[in-house]
């Protein structure tokens, strides 16, 4: 069975400092992993995805994530936070064989001036 | 409190037929989003609706696709004259204003 755990429901960082949003997963096979961002009253936007190619994935807006099989983690990072990064972030495991999508509960990122 | 309910879970249509996908949001949720997932890709935003209003349909194809969220009843995603390329999983999500999304289990549309 698959599952996704986002370890922090809220993360606060100061503008210009690094961002780390943590995600752990469990899967009995090689998963496809995604990070999405949702700004208030907007639809989800795909930040980046891992589908068994390079383990370090670069996404939009300066975000990146590293797939670590040994740690079953897929943490999202950004070197320097911007005020516009304040949003809800979802880590997702997908099983394309039967269209299953497992969402994490989300992490609300707050950016302090 | 039931989650987001989508039906049917699987839908098979022949080319040229119409497909109607239903989404009942969580109780109290007035915002509904529809997404399409193609194999090996992530979710693609299609449309965002509030009760009786389409707020953002920038992700929806201009032809054959339509969506509604009436005052009473579920949100409907309608695809007319389906083609093979419409085969995908379609996910609905609902939310309160400015709150996280809750997703349904999706409808798998297969066009034969």
XYZ file of N, CA, C and O in Angstrom, chain A residues 12-109:
392
model
N 7.399 28.128 8.759
C 7.613 29.579 8.632
C 9.098 29.847 8.436
O 9.920 29.330 9.207
N 9.421 30.621 7.423
C 10.812 31.012 7.188
C 10.844 32.494 6.870
O 9.842 33.065 6.411
N 11.978 33.097 7.074
C 12.138 34.509 6.725
C 12.475 34.639 5.247
O 13.107 33.751 4.652
N 12.049 35.724 4.664
C 12.359 35.979 3.270
C 13.875 35.962 3.067
O 14.621 36.514 3.875
N 14.310 35.285 2.011
C 15.734 35.202 1.716
C 16.441 34.020 2.355
O 17.602 33.762 2.044
N 15.766 33.296 3.215
C 16.386 32.113 3.852
C 15.908 30.840 3.153
O 14.916 30.853 2.427
N 16.616 29.715 3.391
C 16.250 28.480 2.688
C 14.911 27.909 3.148
O 14.487 28.090 4.294
N 14.299 27.190 2.219
C 13.036 26.504 2.496
C 13.267 24.991 2.445
O 13.962 24.494 1.555
N 12.699 24.282 3.409
C 12.713 22.822 3.392
C 11.321 22.335 3.776
O 10.854 22.579 4.886
N 10.664 21.658 2.859
C 9.372 21.034 3.144
C 9.568 19.526 3.023
O 9.981 19.031 1.980
N 9.232 18.829 4.090
C 9.586 17.420 4.153
C 8.442 16.516 3.718
O 7.265 16.775 4.011
N 8.826 15.440 3.037
C 7.847 14.462 2.560
C 8.475 13.081 2.604
O 9.572 12.870 2.073
N 7.786 12.154 3.251
C 8.192 10.755 3.226
C 7.076 9.931 2.605
O 5.899 10.251 2.767
N 7.442 8.882 1.939
C 6.447 8.074 1.260
C 6.705 6.608 1.566
O 7.793 6.218 2.008
N 5.720 5.798 1.308
C 5.932 4.355 1.306
C 5.264 3.800 0.060
O 4.177 4.234 -0.324
N 5.960 2.885 -0.566
C 5.449 2.302 -1.805
C 6.128 0.967 -2.026
O 7.307 0.806 -1.712
N 5.397 0.045 -2.573
C 5.947 -1.295 -2.795
C 6.638 -1.417 -4.151
O 7.106 -2.463 -4.515
N 6.732 -0.332 -4.870
C 7.379 -0.356 -6.172
C 7.981 1.018 -6.392
O 7.923 1.873 -5.508
N 8.547 1.252 -7.541
C 9.136 2.563 -7.823
C 8.029 3.569 -8.116
O 7.362 3.482 -9.136
N 7.860 4.535 -7.244
C 6.721 5.445 -7.410
C 7.037 6.614 -8.327
O 8.188 6.900 -8.629
N 6.005 7.285 -8.742
C 6.118 8.619 -9.335
C 5.736 9.598 -8.241
O 4.714 9.426 -7.580
N 6.564 10.603 -8.064
C 6.359 11.551 -6.971
C 6.271 12.962 -7.523
O 6.970 13.320 -8.472
N 5.431 13.752 -6.890
C 5.187 15.107 -7.366
C 5.121 16.060 -6.173
O 4.771 15.668 -5.065
N 5.456 17.284 -6.460
C 5.129 18.384 -5.548
C 4.253 19.372 -6.316
O 4.555 19.753 -7.462
N 3.158 19.772 -5.637
C 2.260 20.774 -6.187
C 2.180 21.942 -5.216
O 2.331 21.782 -4.004
N 1.871 23.098 -5.780
C 1.648 24.272 -4.957
C 0.227 24.786 -5.217
O -0.272 24.716 -6.348
N -0.408 25.233 -4.167
C -1.730 25.838 -4.320
C -1.714 27.201 -3.646
O -1.569 27.299 -2.431
N -1.899 28.231 -4.452
C -2.076 29.572 -3.912
C -3.552 29.778 -3.602
O -4.421 29.102 -4.171
N -3.869 30.684 -2.709
C -5.269 30.865 -2.303
C -6.218 31.010 -3.476
O -5.968 31.791 -4.393
N -7.265 30.209 -3.425
C -8.334 30.256 -4.439
C -7.843 29.996 -5.851
O -8.461 30.437 -6.819
N -6.739 29.294 -5.956
C -6.230 28.900 -7.267
C -6.210 27.381 -7.346
O -6.243 26.690 -6.329
N -6.117 26.842 -8.567
C -5.943 25.415 -8.714
C -4.522 25.004 -8.381
O -3.648 25.835 -8.185
N -4.310 23.712 -8.331
C -2.963 23.202 -8.082
C -2.061 23.517 -9.262
O -2.477 23.458 -10.411
N -0.822 23.789 -8.944
C 0.187 23.975 -9.988
C 1.319 22.994 -9.749
O 1.800 22.866 -8.616
N 1.716 22.315 -10.777
C 2.806 21.357 -10.643
C 4.126 22.094 -10.500
O 4.483 22.928 -11.327
N 4.860 21.768 -9.437
C 6.182 22.352 -9.222
C 7.261 21.511 -9.877
O 8.155 22.029 -10.537
N 7.177 20.207 -9.627
C 8.175 19.295 -10.184
C 7.680 17.860 -10.037
O 6.745 17.594 -9.281
N 8.346 16.956 -10.769
C 7.947 15.560 -10.696
C 9.160 14.653 -10.825
O 10.142 14.995 -11.502
N 9.085 13.516 -10.189
C 10.091 12.472 -10.287
C 9.415 11.230 -10.856
O 8.437 10.733 -10.300
N 9.964 10.742 -11.980
C 9.395 9.535 -12.584
C 10.514 8.593 -13.007
O 10.567 8.152 -14.140
N 11.390 8.276 -12.060
C 12.471 7.285 -12.201
C 13.583 7.710 -13.150
O 14.254 6.864 -13.699
N 13.752 8.989 -13.343
C 14.912 9.470 -14.094
C 15.936 9.998 -13.063
O 16.235 9.330 -12.104
N 16.441 11.180 -13.242
C 17.421 11.736 -12.310
C 16.809 11.894 -10.930
O 15.653 12.288 -10.788
N 17.592 11.589 -9.901
C 17.051 11.651 -8.538
C 16.935 13.072 -8.022
O 16.138 13.340 -7.127
N 17.725 13.997 -8.568
C 17.582 15.405 -8.200
C 16.746 16.073 -9.282
O 17.143 16.133 -10.441
N 15.611 16.563 -8.872
C 14.654 17.117 -9.829
C 14.562 18.616 -9.630
O 14.346 19.086 -8.514
N 14.698 19.344 -10.708
C 14.549 20.791 -10.646
C 13.169 21.180 -11.163
O 12.692 20.649 -12.162
N 12.546 22.096 -10.439
C 11.213 22.520 -10.830
C 11.158 23.994 -11.142
O 12.172 24.646 -11.354
N 9.955 24.502 -11.119
C 9.763 25.920 -11.427
C 10.009 26.768 -10.199
O 10.026 26.264 -9.070
N 10.207 28.055 -10.439
C 10.349 29.039 -9.352
C 11.505 28.741 -8.406
O 11.456 29.118 -7.234
N 12.530 28.052 -8.886
C 13.724 27.806 -8.080
C 13.621 26.642 -7.114
O 14.535 26.401 -6.333
N 12.531 25.904 -7.159
C 12.381 24.752 -6.271
C 13.072 23.520 -6.842
O 13.158 23.362 -8.062
N 13.505 22.656 -5.966
C 14.010 21.359 -6.382
C 13.739 20.329 -5.288
O 13.426 20.676 -4.147
N 13.809 19.065 -5.674
C 13.568 17.987 -4.718
C 14.480 16.827 -5.066
O 14.819 16.607 -6.228
N 14.880 16.091 -4.032
C 15.760 14.952 -4.233
C 15.058 13.687 -3.795
O 14.571 13.586 -2.661
N 15.008 12.733 -4.702
C 14.436 11.427 -4.395
C 15.516 10.578 -3.726
O 16.561 10.306 -4.305
N 15.268 10.166 -2.481
C 16.220 9.325 -1.746
C 15.521 8.029 -1.390
O 14.753 7.963 -0.414
N 15.834 7.012 -2.163
C 15.145 5.740 -1.963
C 15.465 5.140 -0.602
O 14.594 4.577 0.067
N 16.712 5.261 -0.179
C 17.128 4.655 1.093
C 16.406 5.292 2.278
O 16.199 4.657 3.307
N 16.012 6.555 2.132
C 15.312 7.252 3.207
C 13.809 7.382 2.912
O 13.089 7.967 3.720
N 13.384 6.868 1.789
C 11.987 7.018 1.305
C 11.513 8.455 1.491
O 10.446 8.714 2.041
N 12.354 9.373 1.011
C 12.009 10.788 1.164
C 12.033 11.487 -0.186
O 12.694 11.044 -1.130
N 11.317 12.584 -0.221
C 11.266 13.429 -1.422
C 11.048 14.861 -0.945
O 10.035 15.482 -1.210
N 12.008 15.387 -0.231
C 11.880 16.717 0.374
C 12.021 17.824 -0.675
O 12.847 17.731 -1.591
N 11.265 18.870 -0.481
C 11.266 20.022 -1.398
C 12.123 21.129 -0.795
O 11.982 21.434 0.398
N 12.989 21.712 -1.602
C 13.872 22.765 -1.097
C 13.914 23.942 -2.057
O 13.599 23.819 -3.239
N 14.314 25.075 -1.478
C 14.565 26.266 -2.282
C 15.618 27.069 -1.532
O 15.501 27.238 -0.305
N 16.653 27.562 -2.207
C 17.760 28.217 -1.490
C 17.353 29.514 -0.790
O 17.849 29.826 0.279
N 16.413 30.249 -1.408
C 16.091 31.568 -0.878
C 14.592 31.842 -1.064
O 14.113 31.928 -2.190
N 13.894 31.961 0.047
C 12.442 32.142 -0.013
C 12.068 33.544 -0.474
O 12.738 34.537 -0.139
N 10.953 33.584 -1.183
C 10.392 34.852 -1.649
C 8.987 34.967 -1.095
O 8.322 33.965 -0.864
N 8.543 36.194 -0.902
C 7.197 36.389 -0.336
C 6.129 35.670 -1.156
O 5.153 35.144 -0.602
N 6.320 35.616 -2.465
C 5.318 34.974 -3.330
C 5.271 33.457 -3.174
O 4.394 32.804 -3.746
N 6.205 32.895 -2.413
C 6.195 31.441 -2.171
C 5.190 31.040 -1.103
O 4.958 29.838 -0.896
N 4.612 31.988 -0.424
C 3.638 31.672 0.619
C 2.432 30.994 -0.016
O 1.751 31.572 -0.872
N 2.182 29.744 0.386
C 1.136 28.939 -0.246
C 1.045 27.607 0.488
O 1.775 27.353 1.441
N 0.167 26.746 -0.020
C 0.056 25.373 0.477
C 0.782 24.454 -0.504
O 0.637 24.604 -1.720
N 1.558 23.521 0.027
C 2.347 22.623 -0.811
C 1.939 21.175 -0.528
O 1.825 20.759 0.622
N 1.737 20.435 -1.613
C 1.304 19.049 -1.493
C 2.327 18.115 -2.119
O 2.764 18.329 -3.247
N 2.666 17.089 -1.383
C 3.500 16.010 -1.895
C 2.565 14.877 -2.317
O 1.622 14.550 -1.586
N 2.818 14.292 -3.467
C 1.864 13.337 -4.044
C 2.596 12.121 -4.597
O 3.629 12.254 -5.262
N 2.040 10.944 -4.326
C 2.506 9.711 -4.959
C 1.440 9.281 -5.955
O 0.250 9.292 -5.633
N 1.882 8.936 -7.134
C 0.926 8.492 -8.152
C 1.233 7.082 -8.628
O 2.397 6.718 -8.778
N 0.179 6.329 -8.828
C 0.297 5.005 -9.432
C -0.470 5.053 -10.748
O -1.697 5.015 -10.760
N 0.267 5.183 -11.834
C -0.396 5.344 -13.123
C -1.022 4.046 -13.614
O -1.800 4.052 -14.550
N -0.678 2.937 -12.971
C -1.239 1.665 -13.442
C -2.726 1.595 -13.161
O -3.482 1.009 -13.920
N -3.162 2.194 -12.054
C -4.595 2.172 -11.771
C -5.115 3.553 -11.382
O -6.131 3.665 -10.708
N -4.399 4.594 -11.789
C -4.844 5.984 -11.601
C -4.993 6.377 -10.142
O -5.763 7.263 -9.824
N -4.291 5.711 -9.273
C -4.381 6.117 -7.865
C -3.504 7.341 -7.629
O -2.392 7.435 -8.131
N -4.031 8.240 -6.843
C -3.249 9.406 -6.413
C -3.341 9.471 -4.909
O -4.434 9.441 -4.355
N -2.221 9.537 -4.266
C -2.194 9.667 -2.812
C -1.610 11.030 -2.479
O -0.448 11.305 -2.819
N -2.410 11.857 -1.837
C -1.958 13.189 -1.472
C -1.492 13.227 -0.023
O -2.124 12.617 0.854
N -0.432 13.969 0.206
C -0.107 14.324 1.574
C -1.117 15.336 2.080
O -1.912 15.882 1.306
N -1.087 15.595 3.375
C -2.068 16.508 3.956
C -1.748 17.975 3.692
O -2.543 18.857 3.992
N -0.587 18.238 3.136
C -0.236 19.605 2.791
C 0.603 20.275 3.858
O 0.503 19.960 5.041
N 1.444 21.181 3.428
C 2.241 22.026 4.329
C 2.003 23.475 3.938
O 2.206 23.847 2.780
N 1.558 24.248 4.901
C 1.365 25.685 4.662
C 2.680 26.397 4.910
O 3.224 26.336 6.017
N 3.197 27.048 3.879
C 4.459 27.785 3.982
C 4.161 29.262 4.216
O 3.461 29.895 3.428
